[in-house]
Short mmCIF file of C-alpha atoms in Angstrom, two decimals:
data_model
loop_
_atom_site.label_atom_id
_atom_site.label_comp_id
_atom_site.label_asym_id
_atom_site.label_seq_id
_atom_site.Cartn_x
_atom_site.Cartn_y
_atom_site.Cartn_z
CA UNK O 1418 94.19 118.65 101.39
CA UNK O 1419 95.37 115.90 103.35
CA UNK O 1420 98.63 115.43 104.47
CA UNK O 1421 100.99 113.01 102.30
CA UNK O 1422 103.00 110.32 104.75
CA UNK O 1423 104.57 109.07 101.24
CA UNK O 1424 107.27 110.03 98.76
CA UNK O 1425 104.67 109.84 96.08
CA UNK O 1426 100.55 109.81 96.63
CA UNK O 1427 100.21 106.19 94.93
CA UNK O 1428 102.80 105.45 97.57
CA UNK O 1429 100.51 107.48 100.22
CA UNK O 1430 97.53 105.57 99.17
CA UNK O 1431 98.88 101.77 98.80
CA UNK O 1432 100.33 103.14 103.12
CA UNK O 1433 96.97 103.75 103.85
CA UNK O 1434 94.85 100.92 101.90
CA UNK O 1435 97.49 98.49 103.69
CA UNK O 1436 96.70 100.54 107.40
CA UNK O 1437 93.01 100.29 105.98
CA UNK O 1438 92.97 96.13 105.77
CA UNK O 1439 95.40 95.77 109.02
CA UNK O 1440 92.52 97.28 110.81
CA UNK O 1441 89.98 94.88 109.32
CA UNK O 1442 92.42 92.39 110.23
CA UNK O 1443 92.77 93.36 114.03
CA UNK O 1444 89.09 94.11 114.18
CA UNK O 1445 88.09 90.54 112.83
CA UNK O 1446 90.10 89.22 116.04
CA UNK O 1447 87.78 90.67 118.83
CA UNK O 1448 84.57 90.84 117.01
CA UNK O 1449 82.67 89.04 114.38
CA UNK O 1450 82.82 90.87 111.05
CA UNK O 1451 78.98 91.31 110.67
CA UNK O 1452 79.83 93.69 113.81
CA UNK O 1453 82.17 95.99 112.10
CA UNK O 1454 81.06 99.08 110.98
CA UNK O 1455 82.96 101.54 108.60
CA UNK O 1456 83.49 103.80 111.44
CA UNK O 1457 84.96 101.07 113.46
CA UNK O 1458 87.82 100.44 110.64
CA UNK O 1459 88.72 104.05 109.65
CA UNK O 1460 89.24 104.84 113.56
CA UNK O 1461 91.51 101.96 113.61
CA UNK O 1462 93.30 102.94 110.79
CA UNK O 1463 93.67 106.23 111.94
CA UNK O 1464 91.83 108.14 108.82
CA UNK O 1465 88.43 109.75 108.81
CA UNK O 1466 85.14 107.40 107.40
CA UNK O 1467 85.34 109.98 104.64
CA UNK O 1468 88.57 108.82 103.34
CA UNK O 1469 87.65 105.56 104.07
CA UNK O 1470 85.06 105.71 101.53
CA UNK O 1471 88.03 107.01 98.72
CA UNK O 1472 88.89 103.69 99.11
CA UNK O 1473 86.28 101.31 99.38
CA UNK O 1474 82.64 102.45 98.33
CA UNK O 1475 80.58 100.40 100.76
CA UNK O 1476 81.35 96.86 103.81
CA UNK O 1477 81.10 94.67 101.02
CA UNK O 1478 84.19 96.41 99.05
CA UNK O 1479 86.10 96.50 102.08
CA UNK O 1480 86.26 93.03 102.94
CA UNK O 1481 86.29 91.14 99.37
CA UNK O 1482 89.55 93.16 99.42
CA UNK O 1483 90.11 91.40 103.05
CA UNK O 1484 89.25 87.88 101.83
CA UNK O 1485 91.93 88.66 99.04
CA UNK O 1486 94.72 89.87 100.35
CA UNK O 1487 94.27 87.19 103.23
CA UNK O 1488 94.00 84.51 100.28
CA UNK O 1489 96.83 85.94 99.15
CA UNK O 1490 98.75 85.76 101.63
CA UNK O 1491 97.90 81.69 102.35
CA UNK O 1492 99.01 80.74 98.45
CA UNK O 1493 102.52 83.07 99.40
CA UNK O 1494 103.21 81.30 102.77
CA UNK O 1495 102.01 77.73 101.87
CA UNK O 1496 104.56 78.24 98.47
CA UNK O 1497 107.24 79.66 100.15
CA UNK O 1498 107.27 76.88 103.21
CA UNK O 1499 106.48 74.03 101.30
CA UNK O 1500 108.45 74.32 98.47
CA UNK O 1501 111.06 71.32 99.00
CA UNK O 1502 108.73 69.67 101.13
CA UNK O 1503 108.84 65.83 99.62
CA UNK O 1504 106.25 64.09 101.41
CA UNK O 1505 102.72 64.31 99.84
CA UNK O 1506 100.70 63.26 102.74
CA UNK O 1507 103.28 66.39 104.58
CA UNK O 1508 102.17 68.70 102.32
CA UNK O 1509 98.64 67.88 102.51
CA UNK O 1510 99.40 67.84 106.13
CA UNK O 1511 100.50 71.25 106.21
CA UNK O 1512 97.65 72.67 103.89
CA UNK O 1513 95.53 71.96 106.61
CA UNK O 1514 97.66 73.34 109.40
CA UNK O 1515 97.46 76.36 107.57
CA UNK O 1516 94.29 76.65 106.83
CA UNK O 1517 92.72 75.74 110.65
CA UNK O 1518 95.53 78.92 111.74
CA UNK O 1519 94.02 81.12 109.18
CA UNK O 1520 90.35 80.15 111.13
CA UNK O 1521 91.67 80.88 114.71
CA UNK O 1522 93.88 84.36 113.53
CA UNK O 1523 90.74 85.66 111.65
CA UNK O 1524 87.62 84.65 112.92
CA UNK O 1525 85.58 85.40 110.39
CA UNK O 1526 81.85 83.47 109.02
CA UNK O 1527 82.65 80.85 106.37
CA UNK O 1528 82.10 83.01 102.52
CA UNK O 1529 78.74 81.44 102.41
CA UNK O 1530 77.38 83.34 105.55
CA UNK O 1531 79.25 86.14 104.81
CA UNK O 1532 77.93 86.40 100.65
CA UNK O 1533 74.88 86.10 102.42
CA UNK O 1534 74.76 89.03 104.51
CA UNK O 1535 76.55 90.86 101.86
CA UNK O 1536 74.20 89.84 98.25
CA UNK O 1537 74.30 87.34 95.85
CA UNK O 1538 77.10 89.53 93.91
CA UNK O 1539 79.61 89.98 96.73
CA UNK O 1540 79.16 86.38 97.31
CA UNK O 1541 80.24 85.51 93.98
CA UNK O 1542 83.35 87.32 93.89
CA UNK O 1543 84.12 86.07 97.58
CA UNK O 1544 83.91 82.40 95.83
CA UNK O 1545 86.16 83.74 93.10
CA UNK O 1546 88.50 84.68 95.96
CA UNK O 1547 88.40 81.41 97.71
CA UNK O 1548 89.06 79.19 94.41
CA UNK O 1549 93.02 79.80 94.36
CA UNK O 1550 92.87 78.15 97.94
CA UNK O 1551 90.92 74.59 96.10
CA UNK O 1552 93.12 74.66 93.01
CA UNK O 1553 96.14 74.71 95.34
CA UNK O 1554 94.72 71.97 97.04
CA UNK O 1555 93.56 69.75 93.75
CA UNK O 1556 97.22 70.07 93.06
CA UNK O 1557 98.20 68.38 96.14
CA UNK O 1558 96.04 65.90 95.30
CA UNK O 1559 97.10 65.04 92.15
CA UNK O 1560 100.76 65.04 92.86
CA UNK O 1561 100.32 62.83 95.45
CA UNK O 1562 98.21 60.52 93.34
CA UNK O 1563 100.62 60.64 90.51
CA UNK O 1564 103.39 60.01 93.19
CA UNK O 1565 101.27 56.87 94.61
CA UNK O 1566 100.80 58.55 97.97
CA UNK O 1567 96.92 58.39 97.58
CA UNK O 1568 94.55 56.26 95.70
CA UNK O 1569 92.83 57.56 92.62
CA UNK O 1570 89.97 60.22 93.68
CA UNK O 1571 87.57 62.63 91.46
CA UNK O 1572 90.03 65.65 92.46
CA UNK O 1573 87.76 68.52 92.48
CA UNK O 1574 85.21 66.40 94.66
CA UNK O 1575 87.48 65.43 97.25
CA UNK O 1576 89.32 68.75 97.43
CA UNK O 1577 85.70 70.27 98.03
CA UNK O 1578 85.04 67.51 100.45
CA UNK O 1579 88.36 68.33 102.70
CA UNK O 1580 87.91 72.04 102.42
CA UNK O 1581 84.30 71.24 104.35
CA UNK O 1582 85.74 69.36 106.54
CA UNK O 1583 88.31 71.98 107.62
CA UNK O 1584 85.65 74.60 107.61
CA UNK O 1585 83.65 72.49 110.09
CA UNK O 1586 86.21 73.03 112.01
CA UNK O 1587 85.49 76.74 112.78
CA UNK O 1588 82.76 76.73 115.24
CA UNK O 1589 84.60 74.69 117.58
CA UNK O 1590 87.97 76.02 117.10
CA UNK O 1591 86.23 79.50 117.96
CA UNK O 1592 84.19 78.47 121.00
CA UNK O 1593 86.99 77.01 122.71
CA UNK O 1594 85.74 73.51 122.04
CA UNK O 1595 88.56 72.21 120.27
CA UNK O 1596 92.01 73.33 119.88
CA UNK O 1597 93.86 73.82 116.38
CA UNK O 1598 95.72 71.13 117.12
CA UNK O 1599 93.41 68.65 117.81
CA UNK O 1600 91.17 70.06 114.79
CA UNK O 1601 94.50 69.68 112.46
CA UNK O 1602 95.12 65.74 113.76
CA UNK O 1603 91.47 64.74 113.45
CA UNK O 1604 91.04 66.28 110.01
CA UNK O 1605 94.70 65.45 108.79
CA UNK O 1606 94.00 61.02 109.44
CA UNK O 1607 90.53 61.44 108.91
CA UNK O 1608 91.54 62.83 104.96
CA UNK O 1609 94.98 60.56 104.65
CA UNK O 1610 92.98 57.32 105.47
CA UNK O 1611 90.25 58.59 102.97
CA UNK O 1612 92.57 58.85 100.32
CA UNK O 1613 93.98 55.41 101.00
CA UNK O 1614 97.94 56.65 102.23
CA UNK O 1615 99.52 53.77 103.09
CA UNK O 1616 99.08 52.60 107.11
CA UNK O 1617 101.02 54.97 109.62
CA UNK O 1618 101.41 57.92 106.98
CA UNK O 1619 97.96 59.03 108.56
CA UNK O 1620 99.78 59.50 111.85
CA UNK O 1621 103.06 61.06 110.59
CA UNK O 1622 101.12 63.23 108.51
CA UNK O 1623 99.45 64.50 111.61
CA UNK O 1624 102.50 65.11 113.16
CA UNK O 1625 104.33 66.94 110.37
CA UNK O 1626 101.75 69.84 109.95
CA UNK O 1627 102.74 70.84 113.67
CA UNK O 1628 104.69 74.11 114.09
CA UNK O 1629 108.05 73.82 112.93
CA UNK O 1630 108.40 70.27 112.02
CA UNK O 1631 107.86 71.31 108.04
CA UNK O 1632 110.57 74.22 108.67
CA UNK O 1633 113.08 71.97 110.61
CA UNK O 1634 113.32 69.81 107.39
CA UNK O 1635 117.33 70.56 105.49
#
């Protein structure tokens, strides 16, 4: 019987699921996650592959709960920080901040490689995961068309068209090539002077995404 580090065992379990996807978390940091192995992320967690398995049946399990909770997590923190943020081009701004950070604190393949390795039905649900991310976006969009920031766009297309471009992002970011930074100005003007914001909102834009300058705001 193992030993219960909980009040309750639902309380035991939700300790060790969360101890369960930290690992995964830490692991993705130093190695790619094709590379991690089930024996890998229960010694991390500090729990036997055995229970391991209690919770998640297989790899592919394991991380679709990953790409959740880390989805998750964006939509709570992008919410939460941006809520009285006025600017749309800011916002938009800040989306992709977000979103290149995500890249560099989880280095992870794109969900296409990674359904891939894992089968067509693992890659489905990843996509199911990843479609909170584009509807946040779309909304973006639209608000900042209704609000005259941009020019009138097919909003699913174009919010499909800047999530590429971020995600073209990732090889360079992770080789050293480019630095988030640089990756979050060239993608930030490139998109604001695609969607027609007016001249110089491409440049402030760029700038507002940068740490702290969204938080500073009253």
């Amino acid at each position: 019987m193992p030993k219960i580090s909980a009040p309750t065992i639902a309380a035991h379990r939700a300790q060790t699921r969360g101890r369960i996807l930290d690992a995964v978390a830490e692991l993705t940091r130093t190695e790619g996650i094709d590379d991690i192995s089930m024996t890998e992320v229960a010694a991390r967690a500090g729990i036997t592959r055995t229970a391991l398995y209690n919770y998640f049946p297989d790899k592919a399990a394991l991380l679709l709960a990953f790409a959740e909770e880390a989805t998750a997590g964006f939509l709570e923190r992008y919410r939460s920080e941006l809520h009285s943020v006025p600017a749309p081009t800011d916002r938009l701004s800040v989306f992709v901040r977000f979103q290149l950070e995500a890249i560099a604190e989880h280095p992870h393949p794109p969900a296409a490689e990674l359904g891939a390795s894992l089968g067509p039905d693992a890659y489905q649900r990843l996509a199911d995961h990843v479609e909170p991310m584009q509807q946040l976006l779309e909304e973006v969009l639209r608000h900042g068309t209704a609000e005259g920031a941009f020019a009138e766009q097919p909003v699913t297309a174009t919010a499909r068209l800047v999530l590429a471009m971020i995600g073209a992002q990732r090889v360079p970011i992770l080789r050293g090539e480019t630095s988030v930074e640089e990756a979050h100005a060239l993608v930030t003007s490139f998109t604001l002077r695609a969607l027609g914001a007016p001249a110089g909102a491409a440049a402030h834009g760029a700038a507002a995404g940068r740490n702290g300058a969204v938080r500073d705001r009253p």
